[in-house]
Amino acid sequence: MSVIPEQRVPNSYRTGPDERGHFGLYGGRFVAETLMPLVLELEQAYADARADPSFQVELDDLLAHYGGRPSPLYFAERLTEHLREVSAASGRQGGAKIYFKRDELNHTGSHKINNCLGQIQLARRMGKKRIIAETGAGQHGVAVATVAARFGLPCVVYMGATDIKRQRPNVFRMKLLGAEVRPVTSGSGTLKDAMNDALRDWVANVHDTFYIIGTVAGPHPYPAMVRDFQSVIGRETREQMIEREGRLPDTLVACIGGGSNAMGLFHTFLDDRAVAIYGVEAAGYGLDVPNGHAASMSGGAPGVLHGNRTYLLQNDDGQILEGHSISAGLDYPGVGPEHSWLKDSGRVNYVAVTDKEALDAFQLCTRLEGIIPALEPAHALAYVKKLAPTLPRDNLLVMNLCGRGDKDIFAVAEHLHMEM
Amino acid sequence: MTRIDKRFVELKRQGRAGLVTFITAGDPDYATSLALLRGLPAAGADIIELGMPFSDPMADGPAIQASSQRALKAGQTMRKTLAMVKAFREKDDATPIVLMGYYNPIYVYPVDGFLKDAVAAGVDGLIVVDVPPEEDVELCLPSLKAGLNFIRLATPTTDARRLPQVLANTSGFVYYVSIAGITGTVAPDLADVRAHVGRIKTKTSLPIAVGFGVKAPEQVRAIAEYAQGVVVGSALVSAIARSLDAEGKATRATVTGVLGLVGQLAGGLRQPAAAAAS
Ligand SMILES: Cc1ncc(COP(=O)(O)O)c(C=O)c1O
């Protein structure tokens, strides 16, 4: 796959992190001493892999023939029409031209496989014999269990007990794939607690274990490494849009849990200053409801958790809050450090939509486009519903449809009071 | 010289290793925790590690996680932890207190204010698990400047190449983590620990304390043969947990039970010295 060269401007948004893993104030390596040598070893191994052309060749082959890439860039015609009508009804003649980047069509049903294929290749290069991971919605867990099965490595996935209940189909898929799913009951039994337990496992099994983190968080080099593995989304988008429309997109929209699908789409475009970029956080019951949302940037403050400094949901005493979102993949109390830096620098606009708005968008997408989205990208879509009618008709908007909604149908049925 | 330095000089004079006890501030409630803290020196604690509770104690096993949760549930905050140290200092100006925990509650305090208040309260040193030497400018260097000891953890994964970096800005003592793992889970391999401590000793003149997984008086005695301090934590907070009533409230057995256990552990350290003296 050829990559269209990107222009470099001197004052670039794409040079981070520095050699200590910092994106400005954010990022870093805030881990216990036991893990520090491992984190340094991983950094070295990743640098070596990047310098080795065969690593990328093998990864590209897996992404294409196992993962199903490239994913299509699809013109969402009926949604576009619908939002143009909404625009007209409000007296404007706008309505952006909406494209979906169809990463829900990947093997395992979300963008998570892009990163997992990259990390499992690295684990194999490093001679690691055992894979661990954390998961929230279970999409990352399924992707990890999948690549572990594919390469014959034993795999343990930590998952919050609360999440196990609301994402049952994914729990079953992981088990079918041969992974051991360990329920996490500490704390609130959600994603952050699963990450704590995965880190505890790693500390206790340093010699043979590779920890596949599922988002652009954790200690350096994870945020940069996961970003690099996910950036295939943005590279393809750039190429596909130029092919279809002869130019770059004007607007990008993606949902933010830890921020990996968003960073994957955004990163390639950060120095194309004319491209407006929106990251959509989960506002849950509303940003004004204490501990009722998962919008760490819109409603949190900088702090240190899980190996890096970033915006966090926390109280005045520095205790981490549980947060809430209808979407198990978004209710993480932190966000990748590079997003925190992009927020402060003003390059990316971070906004938030509520559970209800996401649920409405979920239904709209299903009915208008015949695509059942995951509840996570339904948040991105909910913002597109608001944004697109305000934009001119020639505005090319790309939304990352990063996961499919099969895993969410039980939860949605419950919220909509529908019989299955 | 900080109280920590003085205490190790005194221990050396007595010809024995010190008992370092860990409890979490505010576990199971402020008043009980303060009573425990005040009782520790007489029960046999030579140095006190006081845990600053955190919602996400990633380096800790179930016992200390639960202890942190109990303290937070009972309303413990960083300000209350510092107030506890201050209250302790009113009656004891000799026993060193080391605050141990995670960076975030210090970071949001924020760092400058925390260091000022900690020094004023009578804190002697800090152990902050998730700030490695790579991030020294954050907290380690400011702590040293404020006059506090910054005690670093060396672990089984700290190899010879890395050890100098770990020791560089460490003061007070070196804390050797006896297992690659979280607190209170597996028992350390004592022969292994001895070899590691021996290696660290060739690189520093600081006292070395050994902890993580130490529970029984025999382990304490064995480690005391070659280390200057032995740290016991999970065993003490587990004793707190066992003493609570069905609602999780302290009982009359809480303070006496925990201090009794400290007495047993300390006995193992004092016997050989006493025997030698007689
Ligand atoms: C489909 C989908 N989208 C998004 C997310 C959120 O993660 P990130 O923000 O890293 O893309 C998840 C996480 O589970 C997910 O499953």
XYZ file of C-alpha atoms and ligand atoms in Angstrom:
714
model
C 0.000 0.000 0.000
C 1.569 3.298 -0.994
C 1.480 6.176 1.402
C 1.051 9.684 0.134
C 3.865 11.820 1.508
C 2.712 14.362 4.030
C 4.010 17.859 4.179
C 6.095 18.736 7.186
C 5.850 22.169 8.639
C 8.480 23.368 11.086
C 6.127 23.835 13.983
C 4.759 20.303 13.785
C 2.111 18.638 15.907
C 3.442 15.248 14.905
C 6.906 15.085 16.450
C 5.939 13.919 19.934
C 6.762 12.341 22.229
C 10.249 13.455 23.267
C 12.818 10.808 24.165
C 11.440 10.578 27.700
C 7.966 9.904 26.392
C 6.534 13.315 27.164
C 4.001 15.186 25.056
C 4.596 18.580 26.628
C 3.383 18.253 30.205
C 1.724 14.909 29.519
C 2.831 11.308 29.141
C 5.982 9.982 30.773
C 6.780 6.743 32.567
C 5.162 6.777 35.991
C 5.521 3.108 36.849
C 6.916 1.090 39.725
C 10.598 0.207 39.601
C 9.819 -3.475 38.953
C 8.247 -2.526 35.630
C 10.724 0.137 34.623
C 13.313 -2.219 33.081
C 10.515 -3.871 31.077
C 9.197 -0.596 29.824
C 12.703 0.346 28.705
C 13.173 -3.047 27.056
C 9.894 -2.615 25.202
C 10.906 0.841 24.032
C 14.146 -0.546 22.626
C 12.433 -3.523 20.992
C 9.868 -1.257 19.356
C 12.573 1.086 18.073
C 14.412 -1.920 16.592
C 11.234 -3.231 14.993
C 10.507 0.124 13.411
C 13.972 0.217 11.933
C 13.500 -3.246 10.456
C 11.612 -3.070 7.119
C 10.547 -6.705 7.398
C 8.509 -5.886 10.508
C 6.247 -3.492 8.603
C 6.047 -5.824 5.604
C 4.824 -8.690 7.788
C 2.424 -6.427 9.623
C 0.988 -5.027 6.392
C 0.442 -8.547 5.140
C -1.425 -9.522 8.299
C -3.474 -6.327 8.250
C -4.500 -7.004 4.663
C -5.152 -10.741 4.628
C -6.088 -11.428 8.233
C -7.480 -8.088 9.365
C -9.243 -7.211 6.103
C -7.617 -3.853 5.417
C -7.938 -1.410 3.851
C -11.347 -0.664 5.297
C -13.669 1.178 2.907
C -14.309 4.893 3.001
C -18.056 4.956 2.507
C -20.212 7.905 1.468
C -23.149 7.864 3.909
C -25.626 9.225 1.434
C -28.876 8.944 3.338
C -27.420 10.329 6.532
C -25.994 13.222 4.521
C -29.405 13.859 2.937
C -31.137 13.642 6.277
C -28.827 16.164 7.922
C -29.137 18.486 4.912
C -32.894 18.454 5.522
C -32.260 19.245 9.176
C -30.043 22.109 8.067
C -32.671 23.421 5.643
C -35.369 23.194 8.302
C -33.330 25.504 10.487
C -33.022 28.022 7.660
C -29.495 27.109 6.617
C -28.565 25.521 3.339
C -25.760 23.466 4.815
C -25.070 19.814 5.494
C -21.576 18.386 5.148
C -20.887 15.431 2.888
C -20.453 12.593 5.342
C -18.121 9.662 4.928
C -17.697 6.730 7.283
C -14.302 5.123 7.705
C -15.548 1.565 8.007
C -13.235 0.076 10.617
C -16.184 -1.870 11.979
C -15.671 -4.194 9.009
C -12.300 -5.342 10.284
C -11.860 -8.867 11.519
C -13.242 -8.972 15.112
C -15.421 -5.946 14.462
C -13.429 -2.909 15.478
C -10.234 -0.936 15.045
C -8.691 -2.782 18.008
C -7.258 -5.510 15.748
C -4.902 -2.998 14.062
C -3.048 -2.461 17.310
C -3.195 -6.088 18.426
C -1.583 -7.368 15.253
C 1.223 -4.859 15.727
C 1.803 -5.705 19.373
C 1.629 -9.481 18.959
C 4.270 -9.248 16.253
C 6.423 -7.310 18.665
C 5.769 -9.811 21.469
C 6.914 -12.611 19.191
C 10.035 -10.711 18.178
C 10.820 -10.274 21.870
C 10.319 -13.978 22.519
C 7.490 -13.461 25.018
C 5.459 -16.545 25.827
C 2.325 -15.227 27.489
C -0.097 -12.427 26.621
C -2.166 -10.332 29.023
C -4.600 -7.507 28.362
C -7.302 -5.351 29.910
C -10.640 -4.780 28.276
C -13.707 -2.610 28.785
C -16.235 -3.208 26.037
C -14.504 -6.470 25.290
C -13.546 -5.435 21.756
C -9.900 -5.142 22.687
C -10.126 -8.375 24.679
C -11.590 -10.176 21.685
C -8.922 -8.772 19.387
C -6.171 -9.853 21.802
C -7.702 -13.307 22.261
C -7.881 -13.563 18.475
C -4.241 -12.753 17.773
C -3.148 -14.934 20.707
C -5.084 -17.840 19.169
C -3.670 -17.079 15.745
C -0.098 -17.250 17.058
C -0.639 -19.958 19.648
C 0.136 -17.991 22.796
C -1.748 -18.370 26.092
C -3.768 -15.302 26.946
C -5.345 -13.809 30.076
C -7.798 -10.932 29.753
C -8.737 -8.814 32.767
C -12.258 -7.475 32.600
C -14.306 -5.612 35.193
C -17.119 -7.633 36.713
C -19.552 -4.828 35.810
C -18.413 -4.897 32.189
C -18.636 -8.684 32.021
C -22.338 -8.300 32.690
C -22.990 -5.661 30.058
C -20.809 -7.160 27.310
C -21.694 -10.837 27.520
C -21.289 -11.754 23.856
C -17.688 -10.596 23.899
C -16.932 -12.560 27.055
C -18.173 -15.667 25.302
C -16.156 -14.918 22.179
C -12.971 -14.564 24.224
C -13.627 -17.893 25.881
C -14.245 -19.573 22.533
C -10.938 -18.184 21.362
C -9.213 -19.904 24.245
C -8.518 -16.883 26.443
C -8.982 -16.907 30.175
C -11.230 -14.008 31.201
C -10.455 -12.937 34.777
C -13.233 -10.918 36.389
C -11.992 -7.864 38.260
C -13.973 -6.937 41.344
C -11.628 -4.362 42.845
C -12.683 -0.709 42.698
C -15.683 -0.180 40.464
C -15.116 -3.327 38.423
C -14.675 -1.465 35.143
C -11.881 -0.669 32.718
C -9.545 1.235 35.060
C -9.659 -1.604 37.570
C -8.997 -4.134 34.825
C -5.941 -2.094 33.864
C -4.761 -2.058 37.498
C -5.011 -5.825 37.655
C -3.271 -6.293 34.320
C -0.408 -4.125 35.585
C -0.295 -6.214 38.782
C -0.115 -9.383 36.705
C 2.692 -7.903 34.621
C 4.732 -6.987 37.710
C 4.392 -10.547 38.961
C 5.250 -12.184 35.625
C 7.924 -9.930 34.231
C 10.031 -12.599 32.597
C 7.710 -14.107 30.034
C 4.691 -11.841 29.744
C 3.788 -9.217 27.144
C 1.086 -6.731 28.099
C -0.975 -5.645 25.072
C -2.491 -2.312 26.124
C -5.597 -1.518 24.112
C -5.454 2.218 23.785
C -3.039 5.149 23.477
C -2.505 5.245 27.258
C -0.107 3.611 29.724
C 3.584 4.397 30.171
C 5.812 5.406 27.265
C 6.230 3.832 24.690
C 2.623 2.570 24.649
C 0.875 5.842 23.705
C 3.196 6.386 20.742
C 3.310 2.719 19.763
C -0.458 2.197 19.790
C -0.870 5.456 17.880
C 1.571 4.254 15.242
C -0.259 0.933 14.857
C -3.631 2.704 14.600
C -2.397 5.401 12.224
C -3.118 3.084 9.321
C -6.700 4.392 9.666
C -5.702 7.954 8.879
C -3.204 7.020 6.179
C -5.842 5.051 4.312
C -8.400 7.809 4.791
C -6.056 10.379 3.292
C -5.393 8.238 0.257
C -9.009 7.175 -0.216
C -10.342 10.698 0.065
C -7.854 12.027 -2.445
C -8.850 9.235 -4.784
C -12.578 9.914 -4.405
C -12.753 13.667 -4.032
C -9.366 14.793 -5.241
C -8.537 16.493 -1.974
C -8.172 16.130 1.772
C -11.186 15.984 4.074
C -12.248 19.186 5.830
C -13.519 17.683 9.062
C -12.672 14.603 11.124
C -14.799 13.218 13.952
C -14.035 10.262 16.245
C -15.085 9.061 19.672
C -12.655 9.069 22.587
C -12.380 6.368 25.213
C -8.654 6.111 25.743
C -8.375 7.695 22.332
C -6.835 5.076 20.036
C -9.306 5.074 17.170
C -9.345 8.859 17.264
C -5.577 9.172 17.312
C -5.389 6.624 14.514
C -7.577 8.815 12.332
C -6.224 12.202 13.444
C -2.494 11.811 13.633
C -1.766 11.843 9.900
C -3.744 15.076 9.523
C -2.453 17.067 12.503
C -0.212 19.262 10.403
C -2.853 19.849 7.746
C -4.058 22.901 9.590
C -7.136 23.401 7.403
C -8.551 20.085 8.597
C -10.898 20.670 11.559
C -10.675 17.839 14.084
C -13.203 16.818 16.739
C -12.797 14.212 19.471
C -16.043 13.190 21.132
C -16.041 12.138 24.777
C -18.838 10.431 26.677
C -20.941 12.904 28.670
C -22.963 10.049 30.216
C -25.851 11.513 32.230
C -24.437 15.005 31.572
C -21.203 16.884 32.252
C -22.868 18.647 35.179
C -23.700 15.375 36.948
C -20.942 14.641 39.500
C -19.208 11.365 38.628
C -21.924 10.852 36.000
C -19.812 11.074 32.873
C -16.561 9.815 31.369
C -15.338 13.038 29.743
C -11.862 13.339 31.238
C -10.856 16.309 29.108
C -14.147 18.232 29.129
C -14.768 17.506 32.801
C -11.501 16.425 34.452
C -8.095 17.763 35.460
C -4.481 16.727 34.853
C -3.157 13.930 37.047
C -1.039 10.771 36.990
C -2.494 7.304 36.508
C -1.506 4.089 34.757
C 1.961 5.267 33.923
C 1.316 8.682 32.431
C 0.198 12.200 33.153
C -3.019 13.143 31.437
C -6.492 14.554 32.055
C -8.300 12.407 34.621
C -11.657 12.188 36.322
C -10.714 12.747 39.939
C -11.786 14.488 43.109
C -9.970 17.326 44.917
C -7.912 14.794 46.858
C -6.533 13.152 43.723
C -8.657 10.011 44.081
C -9.744 8.626 40.733
C -13.482 8.636 40.025
C -15.296 5.802 38.342
C -17.104 7.825 35.725
C -20.108 6.648 33.775
C -21.024 6.024 30.177
C -23.620 3.864 28.498
C -20.661 2.591 26.510
C -18.298 0.233 28.302
C -15.534 1.198 25.873
C -15.682 4.863 26.789
C -15.933 4.886 30.554
C -12.251 5.096 31.283
C -11.382 7.916 33.709
C -8.351 8.965 31.689
C -7.376 9.580 28.095
C -4.194 9.128 26.094
C -1.589 11.796 26.974
C -1.188 12.973 23.390
C -4.860 13.962 23.358
C -4.320 15.998 26.528
C -1.497 17.793 24.787
C -3.564 18.356 21.628
C -6.366 19.740 23.769
C -4.123 22.246 25.544
C -2.464 23.243 22.284
C -5.889 23.851 20.741
C -5.229 21.751 17.638
C -8.096 19.339 18.314
C -11.553 20.289 19.596
C -12.806 17.990 22.329
C -16.543 17.856 22.842
C -18.927 15.494 24.635
C -22.322 13.894 23.986
C -24.676 12.185 26.433
C -25.856 8.581 26.655
C -29.209 9.642 25.264
C -27.721 11.461 22.283
C -25.554 8.430 21.509
C -28.518 6.096 21.727
C -30.516 8.305 19.327
C -27.603 8.366 16.894
C -27.265 4.590 17.168
C -30.854 4.199 15.992
C -30.536 6.796 13.258
C -27.501 5.094 11.761
C -29.157 1.699 11.927
C -32.303 2.880 10.147
C -30.786 5.258 7.595
C -27.621 3.422 6.625
C -28.314 -0.183 7.519
C -25.260 -0.221 9.729
C -25.501 -1.125 13.406
C -22.703 0.866 14.993
C -21.084 0.145 18.340
C -22.205 2.500 21.094
C -18.715 4.054 21.083
C -18.797 5.440 17.507
C -22.481 6.236 18.088
C -21.052 9.032 20.256
C -19.064 10.338 17.303
C -22.182 10.118 15.172
C -24.219 12.021 17.738
C -21.789 14.892 17.365
C -21.874 14.615 13.573
C -25.655 15.065 13.838
C -25.079 18.394 15.536
C -22.091 19.529 13.518
C -22.859 18.545 9.923
C -25.971 20.741 9.510
C -23.875 23.794 10.442
C -21.221 23.075 7.812
C -21.416 23.921 4.097
C -22.431 21.210 1.649
C -19.004 20.954 0.120
C -17.442 20.220 3.490
C -16.001 16.704 3.417
C -16.521 15.109 6.814
C -15.049 11.750 7.859
C -16.349 9.940 10.904
C -14.504 6.928 12.219
C -17.038 4.130 12.421
C -14.604 2.198 14.551
C -16.777 -0.694 15.712
C -19.924 -2.629 15.015
C -22.809 -2.870 17.415
C -23.414 -6.603 17.667
C -21.923 -6.606 21.157
C -24.292 -3.828 22.232
C -27.668 -5.163 21.142
C -28.531 -6.554 24.578
C -27.655 -3.327 26.333
C -29.513 -1.275 23.741
C -32.595 -3.482 24.034
C -32.576 -2.847 27.750
C -32.200 0.913 27.385
C -34.933 1.110 24.757
C -37.176 -1.250 26.729
C -37.390 -3.580 23.750
C -37.983 -7.339 23.864
C -35.210 -9.365 22.246
C 20.645 14.252 59.780
C 16.973 13.376 59.545
C 15.195 11.254 62.151
C 15.690 8.318 59.754
C 19.462 8.777 59.647
C 19.591 9.103 63.430
C 17.485 6.000 63.938
C 19.768 3.856 61.786
C 22.822 5.138 63.659
C 21.106 4.169 66.904
C 20.144 0.725 65.559
C 23.711 0.119 64.517
C 24.851 1.025 68.008
C 22.370 -1.496 69.396
C 23.668 -4.050 66.932
C 20.327 -5.005 65.467
C 18.076 -4.439 62.478
C 15.036 -2.203 62.739
C 11.394 -3.151 62.353
C 9.650 -0.987 59.785
C 5.873 -1.171 60.054
C 3.360 -0.166 57.411
C -0.227 0.811 58.105
C -2.548 2.903 55.959
C -3.501 6.291 57.371
C -7.175 6.340 58.249
C -7.685 2.563 58.214
C -10.257 1.653 59.448
C -11.032 5.203 60.633
C -9.071 8.295 61.651
C -9.246 7.861 65.428
C -8.343 4.165 65.462
C -5.571 4.738 62.974
C -4.098 7.536 65.109
C -4.284 5.325 68.196
C -2.436 2.593 66.289
C 0.152 5.041 65.038
C 0.771 6.332 68.553
C 1.080 2.799 69.891
C 3.531 1.526 67.285
C 6.822 2.786 68.795
C 6.170 1.243 72.204
C 5.061 -1.990 70.552
C 8.423 -2.249 68.830
C 8.283 -0.321 65.541
C 11.565 1.437 64.864
C 10.421 3.241 61.740
C 6.841 3.886 60.649
C 5.646 3.796 57.079
C 2.295 5.475 56.836
C 0.327 4.728 53.683
C -1.338 7.618 51.880
C -4.503 5.926 50.637
C -5.111 5.944 46.895
C -8.063 4.709 44.867
C -5.835 2.784 42.431
C -2.900 1.208 44.282
C -1.379 -0.613 41.324
C 1.643 -2.049 43.138
C -0.383 -3.456 46.001
C -2.040 -6.787 46.581
C -5.546 -7.410 47.909
C -4.731 -6.713 51.585
C -3.375 -3.202 51.086
C -5.935 -2.448 48.349
C -8.680 -3.232 50.839
C -6.952 -1.189 53.504
C -6.793 1.822 51.180
C -10.469 1.399 50.334
C -11.435 1.253 54.020
C -9.531 4.456 54.726
C -11.038 6.324 51.781
C -14.503 5.121 52.674
C -13.995 6.440 56.175
C -13.199 9.856 54.666
C -9.399 9.915 54.787
C -7.738 12.599 52.657
C -4.146 13.749 52.214
C -4.796 16.679 54.531
C -6.048 14.328 57.220
C -3.004 12.107 56.747
C -0.717 15.075 57.338
C -2.832 16.085 60.340
C -2.338 12.566 61.729
C 1.422 12.884 61.473
C 1.246 16.244 63.215
C -0.831 14.768 66.031
C 1.669 11.907 66.377
C 4.594 14.328 66.532
C 3.073 16.145 69.528
C 4.021 13.136 71.638
C 6.888 11.520 69.727
C 9.723 13.492 68.252
C 12.085 10.588 67.613
C 10.336 7.847 65.615
C 10.808 8.434 61.889
C 7.708 8.604 59.727
C 7.871 7.804 56.040
C 4.804 8.507 53.932
C 4.264 5.841 51.301
C 1.909 5.839 48.368
C 1.257 6.982 44.825
C 1.970 10.203 43.035
C -1.423 11.536 41.998
C -2.705 12.738 45.400
C 0.620 14.562 45.864
C 0.552 15.981 42.341
C -2.895 17.503 42.718
C -2.192 18.788 46.277
C 0.137 20.235 44.605
C 3.806 19.185 45.050
C 5.132 22.449 46.562
C 2.334 22.771 49.068
C 2.521 19.105 49.936
C 6.240 19.215 50.673
C 5.830 22.325 52.804
C 2.950 20.817 54.784
C 4.664 17.432 55.113
C 7.825 19.001 56.543
C 5.740 21.142 58.900
C 3.804 18.072 60.066
C 6.997 16.211 60.922
C 7.289 13.783 58.016
C 10.828 12.498 57.472
C 10.748 10.727 54.156
C 8.701 9.696 51.156
C 8.277 6.483 49.209
C 6.306 7.127 46.074
C 5.924 3.936 44.150
C 5.142 5.284 40.692
C 7.855 7.919 40.331
C 10.961 6.156 38.980
C 14.381 7.854 38.603
C 13.402 8.759 35.044
C 10.936 11.274 36.516
C 13.214 12.613 39.290
C 12.595 16.279 38.537
C 8.941 15.802 39.424
C 9.179 14.957 43.070
C 12.461 13.407 44.146
C 14.657 16.463 43.688
C 12.103 18.887 45.193
C 11.688 16.530 48.190
C 15.428 16.413 48.819
C 15.531 20.192 48.570
C 12.738 20.451 51.118
C 14.807 18.362 53.536
C 12.939 15.073 53.221
C 14.514 11.721 52.511
C 13.412 10.201 49.222
C 13.528 6.449 49.576
C 13.641 4.501 46.390
C 12.662 0.928 45.745
C 15.186 -1.468 44.254
C 13.614 -4.662 42.902
C 14.627 -8.064 41.578
C 14.400 -6.544 38.089
C 16.815 -3.720 38.914
C 19.953 -5.029 37.220
C 23.537 -3.963 37.742
C 23.341 -1.470 34.912
C 20.324 0.247 36.362
C 21.209 0.121 40.057
C 23.428 3.241 40.088
C 20.546 5.262 38.637
C 18.188 3.956 41.319
C 20.671 4.748 44.077
C 21.737 8.140 42.741
C 19.206 10.390 44.479
C 18.098 7.944 47.155
C 18.519 8.961 50.759
C 17.556 7.689 54.219
C 17.625 4.050 53.231
C 17.153 1.800 50.225
C 13.992 -0.271 50.164
C 14.647 -3.642 48.567
C 11.449 -5.173 47.212
C 11.931 -8.858 47.895
C 9.687 -10.213 45.125
C 8.855 -9.304 41.535
C 5.210 -8.773 42.270
C 2.698 -6.854 44.334
C 2.603 -6.491 48.097
C 1.497 -9.313 50.341
C 1.171 -12.071 47.766
C 4.015 -14.558 47.501
C 6.734 -15.275 50.043
C 10.214 -14.129 49.084
C 12.981 -16.575 48.277
C 15.280 -15.639 51.132
C 18.506 -16.887 49.551
C 17.757 -14.763 46.513
C 17.010 -11.732 48.648
C 20.263 -12.142 50.518
C 22.245 -12.232 47.278
C 20.499 -9.119 45.942
C 20.975 -7.196 49.179
C 24.629 -8.181 49.142
C 24.989 -6.768 45.653
C 23.284 -3.499 46.578
C 25.536 -3.162 49.643
C 28.601 -3.049 47.434
C 27.168 0.033 45.731
C 25.869 2.110 48.616
C 26.597 2.895 52.239
C 22.906 3.569 52.905
C 21.025 1.167 55.157
C 18.877 -1.384 53.323
C 15.383 -2.382 54.387
C 13.655 -5.412 52.881
C 9.919 -5.732 52.385
C 6.959 -7.040 50.282
C 5.798 -10.461 51.381
C 7.346 -10.523 54.858
C 4.805 -11.879 57.340
C 6.302 -14.149 59.959
C 8.767 -13.620 62.829
C 11.113 -16.281 61.321
C 11.294 -14.332 58.051
C 11.947 -11.145 59.979
C 14.765 -12.781 61.898
C 16.298 -14.326 58.792
C 16.314 -11.059 56.861
C 17.639 -9.141 59.870
C 20.863 -11.129 59.595
C 21.966 -9.106 56.586
C 19.578 -6.134 56.202
C 19.305 -3.060 58.421
C 15.528 -2.977 58.308
C 12.645 -5.383 57.779
C 9.321 -4.038 56.515
C 6.009 -5.626 57.453
C 2.813 -4.244 55.922
C 0.216 -6.612 54.501
C 0.346 -8.771 57.650
C -0.538 -5.745 59.799
C -3.360 -4.430 57.617
C -4.709 -7.975 57.379
C -4.743 -8.038 61.169
C -6.739 -4.792 61.083
C -9.172 -6.388 58.616
C -9.615 -9.471 60.815
C -10.353 -7.373 63.884
C -13.287 -5.468 62.359
C -16.925 -6.159 63.144
C -19.544 -7.171 60.585
C -20.060 -3.525 59.573
C -16.349 -3.041 59.053
C -15.993 -0.917 62.183
C -13.049 -1.079 64.574
C -13.443 -3.189 67.697
C -11.560 -3.232 70.975
C -9.332 -5.894 69.461
C -8.190 -3.687 66.596
C -5.499 -1.654 68.313
C -4.438 -4.311 70.801
C -4.395 -7.052 68.175
C -2.259 -5.150 65.696
C 0.129 -3.827 68.316
C 0.403 -7.327 69.750
C 1.468 -8.617 66.360
C 4.019 -5.814 66.054
C 5.369 -6.879 69.452
C 5.826 -10.462 68.279
C 7.602 -9.378 65.108
C 9.823 -6.951 67.018
C 10.689 -9.599 69.583
C 12.450 -11.591 66.911
C 14.749 -8.662 66.244
C 15.597 -7.802 69.791
C 16.240 -11.299 71.145
C 19.598 -11.964 69.472
C 20.917 -8.574 70.515
C 19.679 -9.088 74.060
C 21.191 -12.577 74.115
C 24.484 -11.235 72.865
C 24.490 -8.541 75.512
C 23.822 -10.903 78.408
C -15.645 0.049 19.081
C -14.848 0.828 20.067
N -14.614 2.108 19.852
C -13.896 2.859 20.706
C -13.414 2.342 21.865
C -12.675 3.248 22.786
O -11.307 3.125 22.727
P -10.405 4.150 21.948
O -10.804 5.529 22.410
O -9.038 3.787 22.375
O -10.608 3.993 20.508
C -13.603 0.991 22.146
C -13.066 0.395 23.359
O -13.386 -0.628 23.818
C -14.361 0.222 21.224
O -14.604 -1.071 21.456
